[in-house]
mmCIF file of C-alpha atoms in Angstrom:
data_model
loop_
_atom_site.group_PDB
_atom_site.id
_atom_site.type_symbol
_atom_site.label_atom_id
_atom_site.label_comp_id
_atom_site.label_asym_id
_atom_site.label_seq_id
_atom_site.Cartn_x
_atom_site.Cartn_y
_atom_site.Cartn_z
ATOM 1 C CA UNK A 1 -68.927 -41.447 -23.703
ATOM 2 C CA UNK A 2 -66.236 -39.092 -25.059
ATOM 3 C CA UNK A 3 -67.638 -36.267 -27.238
ATOM 4 C CA UNK A 4 -67.059 -36.180 -30.954
ATOM 5 C CA UNK A 5 -66.584 -33.387 -33.476
ATOM 6 C CA UNK A 6 -69.496 -32.242 -35.597
ATOM 7 C CA UNK A 7 -69.495 -29.606 -38.302
ATOM 8 C CA UNK A 8 -71.761 -26.700 -37.360
ATOM 9 C CA UNK A 9 -71.879 -23.006 -38.207
ATOM 10 C CA UNK A 10 -69.705 -22.448 -35.182
ATOM 11 C CA UNK A 11 -67.330 -25.269 -34.346
ATOM 12 C CA UNK A 12 -69.042 -27.220 -31.582
ATOM 13 C CA UNK A 13 -69.220 -30.487 -29.675
ATOM 14 C CA UNK A 14 -71.879 -33.142 -29.945
ATOM 15 C CA UNK A 15 -72.335 -36.830 -29.248
ATOM 16 C CA UNK A 16 -73.143 -37.565 -32.880
ATOM 17 C CA UNK A 17 -70.671 -39.278 -35.155
ATOM 18 C CA UNK A 18 -70.063 -37.147 -38.237
ATOM 19 C CA UNK A 19 -68.859 -38.380 -41.580
ATOM 20 C CA UNK A 20 -65.215 -38.687 -42.542
ATOM 21 C CA UNK A 21 -65.460 -35.492 -44.612
ATOM 22 C CA UNK A 22 -66.935 -33.718 -41.577
ATOM 23 C CA UNK A 23 -63.958 -34.727 -39.459
ATOM 24 C CA UNK A 24 -61.546 -33.480 -42.084
ATOM 25 C CA UNK A 25 -63.404 -30.174 -42.362
ATOM 26 C CA UNK A 26 -63.513 -29.790 -38.584
ATOM 27 C CA UNK A 27 -59.785 -30.328 -38.208
ATOM 28 C CA UNK A 28 -59.153 -27.962 -41.088
ATOM 29 C CA UNK A 29 -61.367 -25.284 -39.541
ATOM 30 C CA UNK A 30 -59.842 -25.352 -36.066
ATOM 31 C CA UNK A 31 -56.262 -25.552 -37.308
ATOM 32 C CA UNK A 32 -56.763 -22.619 -39.647
ATOM 33 C CA UNK A 33 -58.246 -20.657 -36.747
ATOM 34 C CA UNK A 34 -55.059 -21.409 -34.834
ATOM 35 C CA UNK A 35 -52.929 -20.279 -37.753
ATOM 36 C CA UNK A 36 -51.563 -23.719 -38.587
ATOM 37 C CA UNK A 37 -52.345 -26.444 -41.084
ATOM 38 C CA UNK A 38 -53.264 -30.035 -40.242
ATOM 39 C CA UNK A 39 -50.151 -32.070 -39.651
ATOM 40 C CA UNK A 40 -49.810 -35.266 -41.734
ATOM 41 C CA UNK A 41 -49.728 -37.357 -38.558
ATOM 42 C CA UNK A 42 -53.314 -36.364 -37.754
ATOM 43 C CA UNK A 43 -55.273 -39.302 -39.072
ATOM 44 C CA UNK A 44 -58.552 -38.296 -40.691
ATOM 45 C CA UNK A 45 -59.372 -41.670 -42.222
ATOM 46 C CA UNK A 46 -61.694 -43.089 -39.482
ATOM 47 C CA UNK A 47 -65.365 -42.227 -39.616
ATOM 48 C CA UNK A 48 -64.977 -40.276 -36.401
ATOM 49 C CA UNK A 49 -62.304 -39.112 -33.987
ATOM 50 C CA UNK A 50 -62.657 -38.236 -30.299
ATOM 51 C CA UNK A 51 -62.516 -34.507 -29.709
ATOM 52 C CA UNK A 52 -59.858 -34.866 -27.022
ATOM 53 C CA UNK A 53 -57.612 -36.696 -29.484
ATOM 54 C CA UNK A 54 -57.966 -33.905 -32.043
ATOM 55 C CA UNK A 55 -57.374 -31.260 -29.412
ATOM 56 C CA UNK A 56 -54.226 -32.976 -28.169
ATOM 57 C CA UNK A 57 -52.874 -33.347 -31.686
ATOM 58 C CA UNK A 58 -53.604 -29.725 -32.593
ATOM 59 C CA UNK A 59 -52.238 -28.468 -29.281
ATOM 60 C CA UNK A 60 -49.027 -30.434 -29.677
ATOM 61 C CA UNK A 61 -48.349 -29.287 -33.222
ATOM 62 C CA UNK A 62 -49.343 -25.688 -32.467
ATOM 63 C CA UNK A 63 -46.997 -25.552 -29.486
ATOM 64 C CA UNK A 64 -44.277 -27.296 -31.448
ATOM 65 C CA UNK A 65 -44.634 -24.819 -34.279
ATOM 66 C CA UNK A 66 -44.609 -21.836 -31.914
ATOM 67 C CA UNK A 67 -41.545 -23.158 -30.126
ATOM 68 C CA UNK A 68 -39.841 -23.832 -33.444
ATOM 69 C CA UNK A 69 -40.425 -20.285 -34.634
ATOM 70 C CA UNK A 70 -39.414 -18.834 -31.266
ATOM 71 C CA UNK A 71 -36.116 -20.728 -31.216
ATOM 72 C CA UNK A 72 -35.466 -19.771 -34.838
ATOM 73 C CA UNK A 73 -35.934 -16.107 -33.945
ATOM 74 C CA UNK A 74 -33.573 -16.376 -30.969
ATOM 75 C CA UNK A 75 -30.947 -18.312 -32.901
ATOM 76 C CA UNK A 76 -31.222 -15.913 -35.816
ATOM 77 C CA UNK A 77 -30.683 -12.962 -33.488
ATOM 78 C CA UNK A 78 -27.553 -14.339 -31.873
ATOM 79 C CA UNK A 79 -26.090 -15.797 -35.040
ATOM 80 C CA UNK A 80 -26.618 -12.679 -37.123
ATOM 81 C CA UNK A 81 -25.375 -10.019 -34.686
ATOM 82 C CA UNK A 82 -21.825 -8.949 -35.481
ATOM 83 C CA UNK A 83 -20.726 -5.873 -33.592
ATOM 84 C CA UNK A 84 -17.948 -3.438 -34.440
ATOM 85 C CA UNK A 85 -16.543 -1.498 -31.492
ATOM 86 C CA UNK A 86 -14.649 1.738 -32.113
ATOM 87 C CA UNK A 87 -12.548 3.283 -29.340
ATOM 88 C CA UNK A 88 -10.505 6.509 -29.264
ATOM 89 C CA UNK A 89 -9.369 6.222 -25.654
ATOM 90 C CA UNK A 90 -9.371 9.187 -23.265
ATOM 91 C CA UNK A 91 -8.508 11.862 -25.838
ATOM 92 C CA UNK A 92 -10.206 13.081 -29.006
ATOM 93 C CA UNK A 93 -9.848 11.579 -32.459
ATOM 94 C CA UNK A 94 -12.548 13.260 -34.520
ATOM 95 C CA UNK A 95 -11.077 12.181 -37.840
ATOM 96 C CA UNK A 96 -11.533 8.516 -36.843
ATOM 97 C CA UNK A 97 -15.071 9.057 -35.555
ATOM 98 C CA UNK A 98 -15.931 11.009 -38.694
ATOM 99 C CA UNK A 99 -14.510 8.212 -40.842
ATOM 100 C CA UNK A 100 -16.539 5.420 -39.196
ATOM 101 C CA UNK A 101 -19.629 7.626 -39.364
ATOM 102 C CA UNK A 102 -19.281 7.998 -43.141
ATOM 103 C CA UNK A 103 -21.708 6.180 -45.416
ATOM 104 C CA UNK A 104 -18.796 4.570 -47.257
ATOM 105 C CA UNK A 105 -17.347 2.897 -44.150
ATOM 106 C CA UNK A 106 -20.768 1.811 -42.917
ATOM 107 C CA UNK A 107 -21.546 0.267 -46.284
ATOM 108 C CA UNK A 108 -18.185 -1.541 -46.264
ATOM 109 C CA UNK A 109 -18.941 -2.944 -42.807
ATOM 110 C CA UNK A 110 -22.385 -4.097 -43.948
ATOM 111 C CA UNK A 111 -20.855 -5.851 -46.945
ATOM 112 C CA UNK A 112 -18.533 -7.710 -44.546
ATOM 113 C CA UNK A 113 -21.555 -8.931 -42.582
ATOM 114 C CA UNK A 114 -21.375 -6.605 -39.583
ATOM 115 C CA UNK A 115 -24.680 -5.412 -38.161
ATOM 116 C CA UNK A 116 -23.935 -3.166 -35.165
ATOM 117 C CA UNK A 117 -21.551 -0.262 -34.656
ATOM 118 C CA UNK A 118 -20.707 1.107 -31.196
ATOM 119 C CA UNK A 119 -18.467 4.178 -31.023
ATOM 120 C CA UNK A 120 -16.590 5.420 -27.957
ATOM 121 C CA UNK A 121 -15.949 9.015 -29.037
ATOM 122 C CA UNK A 122 -13.976 10.310 -26.049
ATOM 123 C CA UNK A 123 -13.490 14.082 -25.795
ATOM 124 C CA UNK A 124 -14.176 14.691 -29.461
ATOM 125 C CA UNK A 125 -16.560 17.352 -30.700
ATOM 126 C CA UNK A 126 -17.829 15.432 -33.723
ATOM 127 C CA UNK A 127 -21.015 13.542 -32.828
ATOM 128 C CA UNK A 128 -21.822 10.494 -34.969
ATOM 129 C CA UNK A 129 -25.320 9.658 -36.150
ATOM 130 C CA UNK A 130 -27.334 7.083 -34.249
ATOM 131 C CA UNK A 131 -29.380 4.539 -36.155
ATOM 132 C CA UNK A 132 -31.882 1.858 -35.179
ATOM 133 C CA UNK A 133 -31.095 -0.124 -38.324
ATOM 134 C CA UNK A 134 -34.767 -0.500 -39.254
ATOM 135 C CA UNK A 135 -34.027 0.238 -42.911
ATOM 136 C CA UNK A 136 -31.457 -2.547 -43.102
ATOM 137 C CA UNK A 137 -28.546 -0.251 -42.277
ATOM 138 C CA UNK A 138 -26.093 -0.653 -39.404
ATOM 139 C CA UNK A 139 -27.425 -0.239 -35.875
ATOM 140 C CA UNK A 140 -25.299 2.643 -34.563
ATOM 141 C CA UNK A 141 -24.821 3.884 -31.011
ATOM 142 C CA UNK A 142 -22.144 5.930 -29.266
ATOM 143 C CA UNK A 143 -20.940 7.095 -25.856
ATOM 144 C CA UNK A 144 -18.132 9.303 -24.544
ATOM 145 C CA UNK A 145 -16.457 7.367 -21.726
ATOM 146 C CA UNK A 146 -16.854 4.176 -19.729
ATOM 147 C CA UNK A 147 -15.129 2.995 -16.553
ATOM 148 C CA UNK A 148 -14.131 -0.102 -18.519
ATOM 149 C CA UNK A 149 -14.319 -0.999 -22.186
ATOM 150 C CA UNK A 150 -13.640 -4.684 -21.486
ATOM 151 C CA UNK A 151 -17.287 -5.689 -21.926
ATOM 152 C CA UNK A 152 -17.469 -3.867 -25.252
ATOM 153 C CA UNK A 153 -14.318 -5.607 -26.427
ATOM 154 C CA UNK A 154 -15.666 -9.031 -25.412
ATOM 155 C CA UNK A 155 -18.894 -8.571 -27.355
ATOM 156 C CA UNK A 156 -17.160 -7.188 -30.453
ATOM 157 C CA UNK A 157 -16.566 -9.169 -33.618
ATOM 158 C CA UNK A 158 -14.195 -6.454 -34.836
ATOM 159 C CA UNK A 159 -12.413 -3.633 -32.991
ATOM 160 C CA UNK A 160 -11.321 -0.362 -34.593
ATOM 161 C CA UNK A 161 -8.988 1.477 -32.231
ATOM 162 C CA UNK A 162 -6.682 4.453 -31.920
ATOM 163 C CA UNK A 163 -2.992 3.563 -31.668
ATOM 164 C CA UNK A 164 -2.729 3.715 -27.889
ATOM 165 C CA UNK A 165 -0.691 0.783 -26.580
ATOM 166 C CA UNK A 166 -3.179 0.059 -23.780
ATOM 167 C CA UNK A 167 -6.111 -0.368 -26.160
ATOM 168 C CA UNK A 168 -4.004 -2.341 -28.629
ATOM 169 C CA UNK A 169 -2.680 -4.917 -26.185
ATOM 170 C CA UNK A 170 -5.962 -5.275 -24.286
ATOM 171 C CA UNK A 171 -7.693 -6.093 -27.586
ATOM 172 C CA UNK A 172 -4.965 -8.486 -28.725
ATOM 173 C CA UNK A 173 -5.050 -10.340 -25.398
ATOM 174 C CA UNK A 174 -8.737 -10.999 -26.035
ATOM 175 C CA UNK A 175 -7.863 -12.345 -29.499
ATOM 176 C CA UNK A 176 -10.195 -9.883 -31.226
ATOM 177 C CA UNK A 177 -9.663 -8.836 -34.859
ATOM 178 C CA UNK A 178 -8.233 -5.335 -34.684
ATOM 179 C CA UNK A 179 -7.786 -2.396 -37.035
ATOM 180 C CA UNK A 180 -5.538 0.270 -35.526
ATOM 181 C CA UNK A 181 -6.069 3.745 -36.963
ATOM 182 C CA UNK A 182 -3.071 6.052 -36.559
ATOM 183 C CA UNK A 183 -3.721 9.659 -35.537
ATOM 184 C CA UNK A 184 -1.521 11.667 -37.883
ATOM 185 C CA UNK A 185 -2.332 14.907 -36.023
ATOM 186 C CA UNK A 186 -0.138 13.908 -33.075
ATOM 187 C CA UNK A 187 3.230 15.656 -32.947
ATOM 188 C CA UNK A 188 5.306 12.737 -31.643
ATOM 189 C CA UNK A 189 3.622 9.827 -33.344
ATOM 190 C CA UNK A 190 5.613 6.980 -31.786
ATOM 191 C CA UNK A 191 2.316 5.053 -31.570
ATOM 192 C CA UNK A 192 2.339 4.561 -35.321
ATOM 193 C CA UNK A 193 5.616 2.625 -35.043
ATOM 194 C CA UNK A 194 4.029 0.157 -32.618
ATOM 195 C CA UNK A 195 0.942 -0.277 -34.803
ATOM 196 C CA UNK A 196 2.983 -0.710 -37.980
ATOM 197 C CA UNK A 197 5.328 -3.227 -36.336
ATOM 198 C CA UNK A 198 2.414 -5.328 -35.068
ATOM 199 C CA UNK A 199 0.720 -5.065 -38.472
ATOM 200 C CA UNK A 200 3.925 -6.279 -40.136
ATOM 201 C CA UNK A 201 3.811 -9.291 -37.825
ATOM 202 C CA UNK A 202 0.166 -9.789 -38.912
ATOM 203 C CA UNK A 203 -1.246 -9.407 -35.395
ATOM 204 C CA UNK A 204 -3.519 -6.583 -36.572
ATOM 205 C CA UNK A 205 -4.359 -4.287 -39.474
ATOM 206 C CA UNK A 206 -3.131 -0.703 -39.671
ATOM 207 C CA UNK A 207 -4.902 2.231 -41.296
ATOM 208 C CA UNK A 208 -5.242 6.009 -41.416
ATOM 209 C CA UNK A 209 -8.643 7.702 -41.239
ATOM 210 C CA UNK A 210 -8.583 8.291 -45.001
ATOM 211 C CA UNK A 211 -7.643 4.658 -45.769
ATOM 212 C CA UNK A 212 -9.971 2.965 -43.253
ATOM 213 C CA UNK A 213 -12.671 2.203 -45.821
ATOM 214 C CA UNK A 214 -10.232 0.470 -48.165
ATOM 215 C CA UNK A 215 -8.718 -1.537 -45.305
ATOM 216 C CA UNK A 216 -12.188 -2.755 -44.304
ATOM 217 C CA UNK A 217 -13.048 -3.691 -47.884
ATOM 218 C CA UNK A 218 -9.879 -5.767 -48.209
ATOM 219 C CA UNK A 219 -10.150 -7.213 -44.695
ATOM 220 C CA UNK A 220 -9.153 -10.880 -44.498
ATOM 221 C CA UNK A 221 -9.280 -12.227 -40.952
ATOM 222 C CA UNK A 222 -7.743 -15.543 -42.005
ATOM 223 C CA UNK A 223 -4.249 -14.037 -42.191
ATOM 224 C CA UNK A 224 -4.194 -12.840 -38.565
ATOM 225 C CA UNK A 225 -1.446 -14.369 -36.428
ATOM 226 C CA UNK A 226 -2.522 -14.688 -32.761
ATOM 227 C CA UNK A 227 -0.550 -12.442 -30.429
ATOM 228 C CA UNK A 228 1.334 -14.138 -27.593
ATOM 229 C CA UNK A 229 1.049 -11.889 -24.496
ATOM 230 C CA UNK A 230 4.331 -13.151 -23.054
ATOM 231 C CA UNK A 231 6.361 -12.015 -26.067
ATOM 232 C CA UNK A 232 8.031 -8.673 -25.247
ATOM 233 C CA UNK A 233 10.369 -8.650 -28.243
ATOM 234 C CA UNK A 234 8.240 -6.231 -30.209
ATOM 235 C CA UNK A 235 8.214 -3.609 -27.455
ATOM 236 C CA UNK A 236 11.905 -4.142 -26.690
ATOM 237 C CA UNK A 237 12.872 -3.650 -30.326
ATOM 238 C CA UNK A 238 10.864 -0.453 -30.527
ATOM 239 C CA UNK A 239 12.562 0.903 -27.405
ATOM 240 C CA UNK A 240 16.001 0.026 -28.785
ATOM 241 C CA UNK A 241 15.129 1.645 -32.088
ATOM 242 C CA UNK A 242 13.917 4.805 -30.346
ATOM 243 C CA UNK A 243 17.131 5.021 -28.274
ATOM 244 C CA UNK A 244 19.346 4.386 -31.270
ATOM 245 C CA UNK A 245 20.528 0.934 -30.185
ATOM 246 C CA UNK A 246 21.043 -1.884 -32.714
ATOM 247 C CA UNK A 247 17.922 -3.889 -33.500
ATOM 248 C CA UNK A 248 18.507 -7.616 -34.105
#
């Protein structure tokens, strides 16, 4: 005969048939020990219930609850992570790195829902502050160079880049929201013309280190116009303008 539950000082098994209240107390005791509460589908109305039945019910709901919480944690992790990738290319751009490392820019990024900040600092001498984000702040990491930044671009929800044409077009081809920060310390700043032209066409946003925070605060990704890689008109017009030819 299948064993039945009996209330004892330590939850045990016996062949006796306990009362309905004993069954309820037994289920309550074991489920609380497991960190769960009796599920409504566990029927405690009969005068007795087979132990195996109770075990199977508790096991099912415990596993279901654990799985539910586990999947919630995983989904929450992937849904909530929004990474900002900052790249300065192969040179140094300390004023950009210093700007993204400022508390004002980090707070602006947090307010926009971003959670992680990865900075490629190049040859610069200014070293940003790392953060684990345990206090609710941005998770911040940095590195100098990488053989390829493609993986960082793919995982980014927002890219903040110097005005190098290679970084700009690689980011646009991946259809990533992009803020181009112009380096005003460069002598021949033809890169700013490219960034400003593409910003005028609403393919990206353009900023200076000192205006980056305000650009982030006013950021509206809905106005971005996808860039068509096959369209060379923008580059051609810039070349014509530089050479003094008429621009249609």
